Amino acid sequence: LAPWAAWLVPLGVYIASLEGAVGYWDTGESAVVPWIFGIAHPTGFPAFTLAAGVFAHVFAFGSVAWRIALFSSIAMSAVSWAIYRALRELRCEVWIALGSGWVFSFGEIAWTRGTRAEVHALAACLAALTLYSAIRWYVSGDRRAFVLSALWWGLAIATHPIAALLAPALIVLLCSRVRRIGLRSFAAALLVFACGISLYAYLPLRSAIVTQERLDPTLALGDPPGGAFWDMDHPASWNGFKHFLSGSDYGVGGAFAAALKPETYRSGAPPFFTELWLEFTAFGIVLAACGFFALARRHAWLGTALFLAAAVPAIFAFSYSAEADIARYYLLPFIVIALVAGYGADAVSRSVPELRGISFLVMPAIAVSLLVVNRDTFSQPQSTGAEGLIRTVIAHTPEDAVLLAPWIDSTALAYAAYVDSSLGKRILDSAWLSDEAARVPAWIAQGRRVYVVDQVFGSVPGYKLVKIPGSPDVYRIVRR
């Protein structure tokens, strides 16, 4: 029963605390794009779009936002199962392995990100499966595990490029057991890895289809291809595709350069270690240190690989100042730390027989304490999310309106437009007024009524804004 408990206990907690309301920001986008099989912001996250989209259409129960939050919860709770199985491969005791998975699951970061529509939940799941399969191959020489690790890694990268930062760790493990790998196994691993990565081909193909069939309503306004949700940045061309995947507009290159600067660690490390303390407690951190020490003595190659699997993504998180929710980037290091803490608890139980009983219980005890400390997460199902925004916009704008909305609001309005169709014939344009100022006069001349939602940035010469008070405010653009 233990492997089932490793997965189903966190899943039950997650389902009881799902944030199923329509969300703002990236959460809103993650509930919209899979349903319409659109294209999310760079780097597109095609594995998440396809998997969550299929799940939402097949599992026709509850709202679409709730379904995709459920999909994320299934993925995030599976991380606990992968941690459990990895520790069992390393001959750790059952309760220690169970507790280690639960410690990860009931930390605030994993719990909240695993109960909403979230790309990083699937990325964490596939990264954890990659590490579990790699550890299984390292310990037992199971060639199927070697091939599976390559498949999970390819799919993880196709979900979110953060998983590519596992490369140094996987290379160390590969070098440590390279003589075990036959040519056929290596070729199979390359093939399945390429199959996983190949999901990025979805982006240019879907972009071309959206443009050809004019699925994006903003095309009717005369906007060029590349609108949010349906065809973000239009990666149909080769140059557009390369630019889309590079993440250059989001400062990814600068993050790698910043990793070489000491000030990056002075500013980026304290938030990470603060969250580490909150997620694992002092006992968990001490056990993780014991685990790294024990691995260095017993499995030096594996210890080095796991250290790199935690350190490299953590350093990237220190450096990536463009991310608004940097805590999501701590998930990969925290997976490794939960695993190593479990190994440390097992090492203590073997080295100090007098502490054997306590060592068995310490990880489950930390998990229970986190469940209690973070119990407010159970209130998420009562959240109404962005429903107030949607009601306000519907009440204060006519059926044929053009809505200009900033990203944080447009993600929720896109759900109303493309998922439940409550916006009717209104056309949503995710843009600032300054971005579309040159087109607004032509829209009004065509008889369209144009509104700005919530935040005004820019103006249209010869026109003024008439404020319609609400929550949030809506502004109609009229001629002076």
CSV table of C-alpha atoms in Angstrom, one decimal:
chain,number,residue,atom,x,y,z
A,1,LEU,CA,0.0,0.0,0.0
A,2,ALA,CA,2.9,2.4,0.6
A,3,PRO,CA,3.5,3.4,-3.1
A,4,TRP,CA,-0.2,4.2,-3.4
A,5,ALA,CA,-0.1,6.2,-0.1
A,6,ALA,CA,2.9,8.1,-1.4
A,7,TRP,CA,0.7,9.4,-4.3
A,8,LEU,CA,-2.9,9.3,-3.1
A,9,VAL,CA,-2.4,11.0,0.3
A,10,PRO,CA,-1.1,14.2,-1.3
A,11,LEU,CA,-3.6,13.9,-4.1
A,12,GLY,CA,-6.5,13.7,-1.6
A,13,VAL,CA,-5.2,16.8,0.2
A,14,TYR,CA,-4.8,18.6,-3.1
A,15,ILE,CA,-8.3,17.8,-4.3
A,16,ALA,CA,-9.7,19.0,-1.0
A,17,SER,CA,-8.0,22.3,-1.5
A,18,LEU,CA,-8.2,22.9,-5.3
A,19,GLU,CA,-8.3,26.5,-6.5
A,20,GLY,CA,-10.9,25.9,-9.2
A,21,ALA,CA,-12.0,29.5,-9.8
A,22,VAL,CA,-11.0,31.5,-12.9
A,23,GLY,CA,-7.5,32.9,-12.2
A,24,TYR,CA,-5.5,35.9,-13.1
A,25,TRP,CA,-2.0,36.1,-14.6
A,26,ASP,CA,-0.2,32.9,-15.7
A,27,THR,CA,-2.8,30.8,-13.9
A,28,GLY,CA,-5.6,32.2,-16.0
A,29,GLU,CA,-3.5,31.6,-19.2
A,30,SER,CA,-2.8,28.0,-18.1
A,31,ALA,CA,-6.6,27.4,-17.9
A,32,VAL,CA,-7.3,29.0,-21.3
A,33,VAL,CA,-4.6,27.9,-23.7
A,34,PRO,CA,-4.9,24.1,-23.2
A,35,TRP,CA,-8.7,24.2,-23.7
A,36,ILE,CA,-8.4,26.0,-27.1
A,37,PHE,CA,-5.1,24.3,-27.9
A,38,GLY,CA,-3.5,27.7,-28.3
A,39,ILE,CA,0.0,29.0,-27.7
A,40,ALA,CA,1.1,30.2,-24.3
A,41,HIS,CA,3.8,32.9,-23.6
A,42,PRO,CA,7.4,31.9,-24.4
A,43,THR,CA,8.6,29.2,-24.4
A,44,GLY,CA,5.2,27.8,-25.2
A,45,PHE,CA,5.1,24.8,-22.8
A,46,PRO,CA,3.7,22.5,-25.5
A,47,ALA,CA,3.6,19.3,-23.4
A,48,PHE,CA,1.5,21.0,-20.8
A,49,THR,CA,-0.8,22.5,-23.4
A,50,LEU,CA,-1.4,19.2,-25.1
A,51,ALA,CA,-1.7,17.0,-21.9
A,52,ALA,CA,-3.8,19.4,-19.9
A,53,GLY,CA,-6.0,20.1,-23.0
A,54,VAL,CA,-6.7,16.5,-23.7
A,55,PHE,CA,-7.4,15.9,-19.9
A,56,ALA,CA,-9.8,18.8,-19.7
A,57,HIS,CA,-11.7,17.7,-22.8
A,58,VAL,CA,-11.9,14.0,-21.8
A,59,PHE,CA,-12.6,14.5,-18.1
A,60,ALA,CA,-15.8,16.4,-18.6
A,61,PHE,CA,-16.6,17.1,-15.0
A,62,GLY,CA,-16.7,20.5,-13.3
A,63,SER,CA,-15.5,23.8,-14.8
A,64,VAL,CA,-12.5,23.8,-17.2
A,65,ALA,CA,-10.5,25.8,-14.6
A,66,TRP,CA,-11.2,23.2,-12.0
A,67,ARG,CA,-10.3,20.3,-14.4
A,68,ILE,CA,-6.9,21.8,-15.3
A,69,ALA,CA,-6.2,22.5,-11.6
A,70,LEU,CA,-7.0,18.9,-11.0
A,71,PHE,CA,-4.6,17.9,-13.7
A,72,SER,CA,-1.9,20.0,-12.0
A,73,SER,CA,-2.7,18.3,-8.7
A,74,ILE,CA,-2.3,14.8,-10.2
A,75,ALA,CA,1.1,15.8,-11.6
A,76,MET,CA,2.4,17.5,-8.4
A,77,SER,CA,1.2,14.7,-6.1
A,78,ALA,CA,3.1,12.2,-8.4
A,79,VAL,CA,6.3,13.9,-7.4
A,80,SER,CA,5.8,12.4,-3.9
A,81,TRP,CA,5.5,9.0,-5.5
A,82,ALA,CA,8.7,9.5,-7.5
A,83,ILE,CA,10.6,10.6,-4.3
A,84,TYR,CA,9.3,7.5,-2.5
A,85,ARG,CA,10.3,5.2,-5.2
A,86,ALA,CA,13.8,6.7,-5.6
A,87,LEU,CA,14.4,6.3,-1.8
A,88,ARG,CA,13.2,2.7,-1.9
A,89,GLU,CA,15.7,2.1,-4.8
A,90,LEU,CA,18.3,3.4,-2.4
A,91,ARG,CA,17.1,0.9,0.3
A,92,CYS,CA,15.6,3.5,2.6
A,93,GLU,CA,12.9,2.4,5.1
A,94,VAL,CA,9.3,2.7,3.9
A,95,TRP,CA,8.1,5.3,6.5
A,96,ILE,CA,11.1,7.5,5.8
A,97,ALA,CA,10.5,7.3,2.0
A,98,LEU,CA,6.8,8.0,2.5
A,99,GLY,CA,7.5,10.9,4.8
A,100,SER,CA,10.0,12.5,2.5
A,101,GLY,CA,7.5,12.6,-0.4
A,102,TRP,CA,4.9,14.1,1.9
A,103,VAL,CA,7.3,16.7,3.2
A,104,PHE,CA,7.7,18.0,-0.4
A,105,SER,CA,4.0,17.8,-1.1
A,106,PHE,CA,2.8,19.7,2.0
A,107,GLY,CA,5.3,22.5,1.7
A,108,GLU,CA,3.5,25.8,0.8
A,109,ILE,CA,5.2,26.1,-2.6
A,110,ALA,CA,4.3,22.7,-3.9
A,111,TRP,CA,0.9,22.7,-2.3
A,112,THR,CA,-0.3,26.0,-3.7
A,113,ARG,CA,1.3,25.5,-7.1
A,114,GLY,CA,-0.1,22.0,-7.3
A,115,THR,CA,-3.7,23.1,-6.7
A,116,ARG,CA,-4.1,25.6,-9.5
A,117,ALA,CA,-3.6,25.6,-13.3
A,118,GLU,CA,0.2,25.6,-13.3
A,119,VAL,CA,2.8,24.6,-15.9
A,120,HIS,CA,5.4,24.0,-13.2
A,121,ALA,CA,3.4,21.2,-11.6
A,122,LEU,CA,3.8,19.0,-14.7
A,123,ALA,CA,7.5,20.1,-15.1
A,124,ALA,CA,8.2,19.1,-11.5
A,125,CYS,CA,6.5,15.8,-12.0
A,126,LEU,CA,8.4,14.9,-15.1
A,127,ALA,CA,11.7,16.1,-13.6
A,128,ALA,CA,11.1,13.9,-10.5
A,129,LEU,CA,10.3,10.9,-12.8
A,130,THR,CA,13.6,11.7,-14.6
A,131,LEU,CA,15.6,11.6,-11.4
A,132,TYR,CA,13.8,8.5,-10.1
A,133,SER,CA,14.5,6.5,-13.3
A,134,ALA,CA,18.1,7.7,-13.5
A,135,ILE,CA,18.6,6.6,-9.8
A,136,ARG,CA,17.0,3.2,-10.6
A,137,TRP,CA,19.4,2.7,-13.5
A,138,TYR,CA,22.4,3.9,-11.5
A,139,VAL,CA,21.6,1.4,-8.7
A,140,SER,CA,20.3,-1.6,-10.6
A,141,GLY,CA,21.6,-1.2,-14.1
A,142,ASP,CA,18.0,-1.5,-15.4
A,143,ARG,CA,18.3,-0.4,-19.1
A,144,ARG,CA,14.6,0.2,-19.3
A,145,ALA,CA,15.0,2.8,-16.5
A,146,PHE,CA,17.8,4.4,-18.5
A,147,VAL,CA,15.5,4.8,-21.6
A,148,LEU,CA,12.6,6.0,-19.5
A,149,SER,CA,14.8,8.6,-17.8
A,150,ALA,CA,15.6,10.0,-21.3
A,151,LEU,CA,11.9,10.0,-22.2
A,152,TRP,CA,10.8,11.8,-19.0
A,153,TRP,CA,13.6,14.4,-19.4
A,154,GLY,CA,12.6,15.1,-23.0
A,155,LEU,CA,9.0,15.6,-22.0
A,156,ALA,CA,10.0,17.7,-19.0
A,157,ILE,CA,12.0,20.1,-21.3
A,158,ALA,CA,9.0,20.2,-23.6
A,159,THR,CA,6.9,21.3,-20.6
A,160,HIS,CA,9.3,23.9,-19.3
A,161,PRO,CA,13.0,24.5,-20.2
A,162,ILE,CA,13.9,24.7,-16.5
A,163,ALA,CA,14.2,20.9,-16.7
A,164,ALA,CA,17.2,21.3,-19.0
A,165,LEU,CA,19.1,22.5,-16.0
A,166,LEU,CA,19.2,18.8,-14.9
A,167,ALA,CA,21.8,18.2,-17.7
A,168,PRO,CA,24.9,18.5,-15.5
A,169,ALA,CA,23.5,16.0,-13.0
A,170,LEU,CA,22.4,13.5,-15.7
A,171,ILE,CA,25.8,13.8,-17.4
A,172,VAL,CA,27.6,12.9,-14.1
A,173,LEU,CA,25.4,9.8,-13.7
A,174,LEU,CA,25.9,8.9,-17.3
A,175,CYS,CA,29.7,9.1,-17.0
A,176,SER,CA,29.7,7.1,-13.8
A,177,ARG,CA,28.0,4.1,-15.4
A,178,VAL,CA,28.8,4.6,-19.0
A,179,ARG,CA,30.2,1.0,-19.5
A,180,ARG,CA,26.7,-0.3,-18.6
A,181,ILE,CA,25.1,1.3,-21.6
A,182,GLY,CA,24.8,-0.8,-24.7
A,183,LEU,CA,24.6,0.8,-28.1
A,184,ARG,CA,21.0,-0.2,-28.5
A,185,SER,CA,20.0,1.3,-25.1
A,186,PHE,CA,21.8,4.5,-25.9
A,187,ALA,CA,20.1,4.8,-29.3
A,188,ALA,CA,16.7,4.1,-27.8
A,189,ALA,CA,17.3,6.8,-25.1
A,190,LEU,CA,18.3,9.3,-27.8
A,191,LEU,CA,15.2,8.4,-29.8
A,192,VAL,CA,12.7,8.8,-27.0
A,193,PHE,CA,14.4,12.0,-25.8
A,194,ALA,CA,14.0,13.4,-29.3
A,195,CYS,CA,10.4,12.3,-29.3
A,196,GLY,CA,9.8,14.2,-26.1
A,197,ILE,CA,11.6,17.3,-27.3
A,198,SER,CA,9.8,17.1,-30.7
A,199,LEU,CA,6.5,18.3,-29.1
A,200,TYR,CA,7.9,21.8,-29.6
A,201,ALA,CA,6.9,21.3,-33.3
A,202,TYR,CA,3.4,21.9,-32.1
A,203,LEU,CA,4.1,25.6,-31.8
A,204,PRO,CA,4.9,26.5,-35.4
A,205,LEU,CA,2.3,24.0,-36.7
A,206,ARG,CA,-0.5,25.4,-34.5
A,207,SER,CA,0.6,28.9,-35.2
A,208,ALA,CA,0.2,28.4,-38.9
A,209,ILE,CA,-3.2,26.8,-38.5
A,210,VAL,CA,-4.5,29.6,-36.3
A,211,THR,CA,-3.4,32.1,-38.9
A,212,GLN,CA,-4.7,30.3,-41.9
A,213,GLU,CA,-8.1,29.6,-40.4
A,214,ARG,CA,-8.2,33.0,-38.6
A,215,LEU,CA,-9.1,31.4,-35.3
A,216,ASP,CA,-7.8,34.4,-33.3
A,217,PRO,CA,-10.6,37.0,-33.1
A,218,THR,CA,-8.1,39.9,-32.9
A,219,LEU,CA,-7.2,39.2,-36.6
A,220,ALA,CA,-10.6,40.7,-37.4
A,221,LEU,CA,-9.4,44.0,-35.9
A,222,GLY,CA,-6.6,44.2,-38.4
A,223,ASP,CA,-4.0,43.1,-35.8
A,224,PRO,CA,-1.0,41.1,-37.2
A,225,PRO,CA,-0.7,37.4,-36.3
A,226,GLY,CA,0.8,36.8,-32.8
A,227,GLY,CA,-2.0,37.7,-30.4
A,228,ALA,CA,-2.1,36.2,-26.9
A,229,PHE,CA,-3.6,32.9,-26.1
A,230,TRP,CA,-4.2,31.7,-29.7
A,231,ASP,CA,-0.9,32.5,-31.3
A,232,MET,CA,1.5,34.3,-28.9
A,233,ASP,CA,4.3,35.9,-30.8
A,234,HIS,CA,3.4,33.9,-33.9
A,235,PRO,CA,6.2,31.2,-33.9
A,236,ALA,CA,5.2,29.9,-37.4
A,237,SER,CA,8.3,31.1,-39.1
A,238,TRP,CA,11.8,29.7,-38.4
A,239,ASN,CA,13.1,33.0,-37.1
A,240,GLY,CA,10.0,33.6,-35.0
A,241,PHE,CA,10.3,30.0,-33.6
A,242,LYS,CA,13.9,30.5,-32.6
A,243,HIS,CA,13.2,33.8,-31.0
A,244,PHE,CA,10.2,32.3,-29.2
A,245,LEU,CA,12.2,29.4,-27.8
A,246,SER,CA,15.2,31.6,-26.8
A,247,GLY,CA,13.2,33.4,-24.1
A,248,SER,CA,15.3,36.5,-25.0
A,249,ASP,CA,12.3,38.8,-24.3
A,250,TYR,CA,12.2,37.5,-20.8
A,251,GLY,CA,15.9,38.0,-19.8
A,252,VAL,CA,17.0,34.3,-19.8
A,253,GLY,CA,20.4,35.1,-21.3
A,254,GLY,CA,20.9,37.8,-18.6
A,255,ALA,CA,20.1,35.3,-15.9
A,256,PHE,CA,23.0,33.0,-17.0
A,257,ALA,CA,25.3,36.0,-17.1
A,258,ALA,CA,24.2,37.2,-13.7
A,259,ALA,CA,25.1,33.8,-12.2
A,260,LEU,CA,28.7,34.8,-12.4
A,261,LYS,CA,28.3,37.9,-10.3
A,262,PRO,CA,28.6,37.8,-6.5
A,263,GLU,CA,25.8,40.3,-5.9
A,264,THR,CA,23.4,37.7,-7.5
A,265,TYR,CA,24.0,35.4,-4.5
A,266,ARG,CA,23.7,38.2,-2.0
A,267,SER,CA,20.2,39.1,-3.2
A,268,GLY,CA,19.0,35.8,-4.6
A,269,ALA,CA,20.2,33.3,-2.0
A,270,PRO,CA,18.4,34.7,1.1
A,271,PRO,CA,14.8,34.3,-0.2
A,272,PHE,CA,15.7,30.7,-1.3
A,273,PHE,CA,17.1,29.7,2.1
A,274,THR,CA,14.2,31.4,3.8
A,275,GLU,CA,11.7,29.3,1.8
A,276,LEU,CA,13.9,26.2,2.4
A,277,TRP,CA,13.6,26.8,6.2
A,278,LEU,CA,9.9,27.1,5.9
A,279,GLU,CA,9.4,24.1,3.6
A,280,PHE,CA,11.7,21.7,5.5
A,281,THR,CA,12.2,23.0,9.0
A,282,ALA,CA,15.5,22.9,10.8
A,283,PHE,CA,15.2,19.1,11.2
A,284,GLY,CA,14.7,18.6,7.5
A,285,ILE,CA,17.7,20.8,6.6
A,286,VAL,CA,20.0,19.0,9.1
A,287,LEU,CA,18.8,15.6,7.6
A,288,ALA,CA,19.5,16.9,4.1
A,289,ALA,CA,23.0,17.8,5.1
A,290,CYS,CA,23.4,14.3,6.6
A,291,GLY,CA,22.1,12.8,3.4
A,292,PHE,CA,24.6,14.6,1.2
A,293,PHE,CA,27.4,13.5,3.6
A,294,ALA,CA,26.2,9.9,3.5
A,295,LEU,CA,25.9,9.9,-0.3
A,296,ALA,CA,29.4,11.3,-0.6
A,297,ARG,CA,30.7,8.3,1.4
A,298,ARG,CA,28.6,5.6,-0.2
A,299,HIS,CA,27.6,6.8,-3.7
A,300,ALA,CA,30.0,9.7,-4.5
A,301,TRP,CA,28.8,9.9,-8.1
A,302,LEU,CA,25.2,9.9,-7.2
A,303,GLY,CA,25.8,12.4,-4.4
A,304,THR,CA,27.6,14.7,-6.9
A,305,ALA,CA,24.8,14.4,-9.4
A,306,LEU,CA,22.0,15.2,-6.9
A,307,PHE,CA,24.0,18.2,-5.6
A,308,LEU,CA,24.1,19.5,-9.1
A,309,ALA,CA,20.4,18.7,-9.7
A,310,ALA,CA,19.6,21.0,-6.7
A,311,ALA,CA,22.3,23.6,-7.1
A,312,VAL,CA,22.1,24.5,-10.8
A,313,PRO,CA,18.3,25.2,-10.8
A,314,ALA,CA,18.7,27.1,-7.5
A,315,ILE,CA,21.5,29.3,-8.9
A,316,PHE,CA,19.3,30.0,-12.0
A,317,ALA,CA,16.5,31.0,-9.6
A,318,PHE,CA,18.9,33.4,-7.8
A,319,SER,CA,19.7,35.0,-11.1
A,320,TYR,CA,16.4,35.2,-12.8
A,321,SER,CA,15.0,38.5,-11.6
A,322,ALA,CA,12.5,38.8,-14.5
A,323,GLU,CA,10.3,36.1,-12.9
A,324,ALA,CA,7.4,37.4,-10.8
A,325,ASP,CA,6.8,34.1,-9.0
A,326,ILE,CA,10.4,32.9,-8.4
A,327,ALA,CA,9.3,30.4,-5.8
A,328,ARG,CA,8.0,28.2,-8.6
A,329,TYR,CA,11.7,27.8,-9.7
A,330,TYR,CA,12.5,26.3,-6.3
A,331,LEU,CA,10.5,23.2,-7.0
A,332,LEU,CA,13.3,21.3,-8.6
A,333,PRO,CA,15.9,21.9,-5.9
A,334,PHE,CA,13.3,21.1,-3.2
A,335,ILE,CA,12.5,17.7,-4.9
A,336,VAL,CA,16.2,16.8,-4.5
A,337,ILE,CA,16.4,18.2,-1.0
A,338,ALA,CA,13.4,16.1,0.1
A,339,LEU,CA,15.0,13.0,-1.4
A,340,VAL,CA,18.3,13.7,0.2
A,341,ALA,CA,16.7,14.5,3.6
A,342,GLY,CA,15.1,11.1,3.5
A,343,TYR,CA,18.4,9.5,2.7
A,344,GLY,CA,19.9,11.3,5.6
A,345,ALA,CA,17.2,10.1,8.0
A,346,ASP,CA,17.8,6.6,6.9
A,347,ALA,CA,21.6,7.0,7.3
A,348,VAL,CA,21.1,8.2,10.9
A,349,SER,CA,18.8,5.3,11.7
A,350,ARG,CA,21.5,2.9,10.4
A,351,SER,CA,24.5,4.6,12.0
A,352,VAL,CA,22.9,5.4,15.4
A,353,PRO,CA,20.6,2.4,16.5
A,354,GLU,CA,19.4,4.3,19.5
A,355,LEU,CA,17.8,6.9,17.2
A,356,ARG,CA,16.3,4.3,14.9
A,357,GLY,CA,12.7,4.8,16.0
A,358,ILE,CA,12.9,8.6,15.9
A,359,SER,CA,14.6,8.5,12.5
A,360,PHE,CA,11.7,6.5,11.1
A,361,LEU,CA,9.2,9.1,12.3
A,362,VAL,CA,10.9,12.4,11.8
A,363,MET,CA,10.0,12.9,8.1
A,364,PRO,CA,6.4,11.9,8.5
A,365,ALA,CA,6.3,14.2,11.6
A,366,ILE,CA,7.7,17.1,9.5
A,367,ALA,CA,5.0,16.4,6.9
A,368,VAL,CA,2.2,16.5,9.4
A,369,SER,CA,3.6,19.7,10.9
A,370,LEU,CA,3.6,21.3,7.4
A,371,LEU,CA,0.0,20.1,6.8
A,372,VAL,CA,-1.0,21.9,10.0
A,373,VAL,CA,1.0,25.1,9.4
A,374,ASN,CA,-0.2,25.5,5.8
A,375,ARG,CA,-3.8,24.4,6.5
A,376,ASP,CA,-5.2,27.8,5.3
A,377,THR,CA,-4.7,26.4,1.8
A,378,PHE,CA,-7.8,24.3,2.4
A,379,SER,CA,-9.8,27.6,2.0
A,380,GLN,CA,-8.9,27.9,-1.7
A,381,PRO,CA,-12.1,26.3,-2.9
A,382,GLN,CA,-14.0,29.2,-1.6
A,383,SER,CA,-12.1,31.7,-3.7
A,384,THR,CA,-14.1,33.4,-6.4
A,385,GLY,CA,-10.9,34.4,-8.4
A,386,ALA,CA,-11.6,36.7,-11.2
A,387,GLU,CA,-15.3,36.3,-11.4
A,388,GLY,CA,-15.9,39.9,-10.2
A,389,LEU,CA,-13.8,41.2,-13.0
A,390,ILE,CA,-15.7,39.3,-15.6
A,391,ARG,CA,-19.1,40.3,-14.2
A,392,THR,CA,-18.0,44.0,-14.2
A,393,VAL,CA,-16.8,43.9,-17.8
A,394,ILE,CA,-20.0,42.2,-19.0
A,395,ALA,CA,-22.2,44.7,-17.1
A,396,HIS,CA,-20.4,47.8,-18.3
A,397,THR,CA,-19.7,47.0,-21.9
A,398,PRO,CA,-21.9,46.2,-24.9
A,399,GLU,CA,-22.0,42.8,-26.7
A,400,ASP,CA,-19.9,44.1,-29.6
A,401,ALA,CA,-17.2,45.9,-27.6
A,402,VAL,CA,-13.5,45.8,-28.2
A,403,LEU,CA,-11.7,45.3,-24.9
A,404,LEU,CA,-8.2,46.4,-24.3
A,405,ALA,CA,-6.8,44.8,-21.1
A,406,PRO,CA,-3.4,44.4,-19.6
A,407,TRP,CA,-2.0,40.9,-19.2
A,408,ILE,CA,-3.1,40.3,-15.6
A,409,ASP,CA,-6.7,41.0,-16.5
A,410,SER,CA,-6.8,39.7,-20.0
A,411,THR,CA,-5.9,36.1,-18.8
A,412,ALA,CA,-9.1,36.0,-16.9
A,413,LEU,CA,-11.2,37.7,-19.6
A,414,ALA,CA,-9.8,35.2,-22.1
A,415,TYR,CA,-11.4,32.4,-20.1
A,416,ALA,CA,-14.7,34.2,-20.3
A,417,ALA,CA,-14.2,34.8,-24.1
A,418,TYR,CA,-12.8,31.4,-25.2
A,419,VAL,CA,-13.7,28.8,-22.6
A,420,ASP,CA,-17.2,29.6,-21.2
A,421,SER,CA,-18.2,32.1,-24.0
A,422,SER,CA,-19.7,34.5,-21.4
A,423,LEU,CA,-18.2,37.5,-23.2
A,424,GLY,CA,-20.4,36.9,-26.2
A,425,LYS,CA,-19.2,38.7,-29.3
A,426,ARG,CA,-16.8,41.1,-27.4
A,427,ILE,CA,-13.3,41.0,-28.9
A,428,LEU,CA,-10.5,40.8,-26.3
A,429,ASP,CA,-7.1,42.4,-27.2
A,430,SER,CA,-4.4,41.7,-24.6
A,431,ALA,CA,-2.6,45.0,-24.9
A,432,TRP,CA,-2.0,48.4,-23.4
A,433,LEU,CA,-3.8,51.3,-24.9
A,434,SER,CA,-0.4,52.7,-26.1
A,435,ASP,CA,0.1,49.5,-28.1
A,436,GLU,CA,-3.1,49.9,-30.1
A,437,ALA,CA,-3.5,53.7,-30.1
A,438,ALA,CA,-2.9,53.9,-33.9
A,439,ARG,CA,-5.7,51.4,-34.7
A,440,VAL,CA,-8.3,52.7,-32.3
A,441,PRO,CA,-9.6,55.5,-34.6
A,442,ALA,CA,-10.2,53.0,-37.4
A,443,TRP,CA,-12.1,50.6,-35.1
A,444,ILE,CA,-14.4,53.5,-33.9
A,445,ALA,CA,-14.9,54.6,-37.5
A,446,GLN,CA,-16.1,51.1,-38.3
A,447,GLY,CA,-18.7,51.5,-35.6
A,448,ARG,CA,-17.0,49.5,-32.9
A,449,ARG,CA,-17.1,50.7,-29.3
A,450,VAL,CA,-13.7,50.4,-27.6
A,451,TYR,CA,-13.1,50.1,-23.9
A,452,VAL,CA,-10.0,49.9,-21.7
A,453,VAL,CA,-10.2,47.6,-18.7
A,454,ASP,CA,-8.7,48.4,-15.3
A,455,GLN,CA,-5.4,50.1,-16.2
A,456,VAL,CA,-4.8,52.9,-18.6
A,457,PHE,CA,-1.3,53.3,-20.2
A,458,GLY,CA,-1.2,55.6,-23.1
A,459,SER,CA,-3.7,57.8,-25.0
A,460,VAL,CA,-5.2,58.3,-28.4
A,461,PRO,CA,-4.8,61.8,-30.0
A,462,GLY,CA,-8.2,63.4,-30.5
A,463,TYR,CA,-10.0,61.0,-28.2
A,464,LYS,CA,-10.7,60.9,-24.5
A,465,LEU,CA,-11.5,58.3,-21.9
A,466,VAL,CA,-14.9,58.2,-20.1
A,467,LYS,CA,-14.6,56.4,-16.8
A,468,ILE,CA,-17.2,53.9,-15.8
A,469,PRO,CA,-16.6,53.3,-12.1
A,470,GLY,CA,-16.6,49.6,-11.0
A,471,SER,CA,-14.4,46.9,-9.6
A,472,PRO,CA,-12.3,47.4,-11.6
A,473,ASP,CA,-13.0,50.6,-13.5
A,474,VAL,CA,-13.7,50.5,-17.2
A,475,TYR,CA,-13.0,53.3,-19.6
A,476,ARG,CA,-14.8,54.0,-22.9
A,477,ILE,CA,-12.8,55.7,-25.7
A,478,VAL,CA,-14.8,58.5,-27.4
A,479,ARG,CA,-14.0,61.3,-29.7
A,480,ARG,CA,-13.3,64.7,-28.0
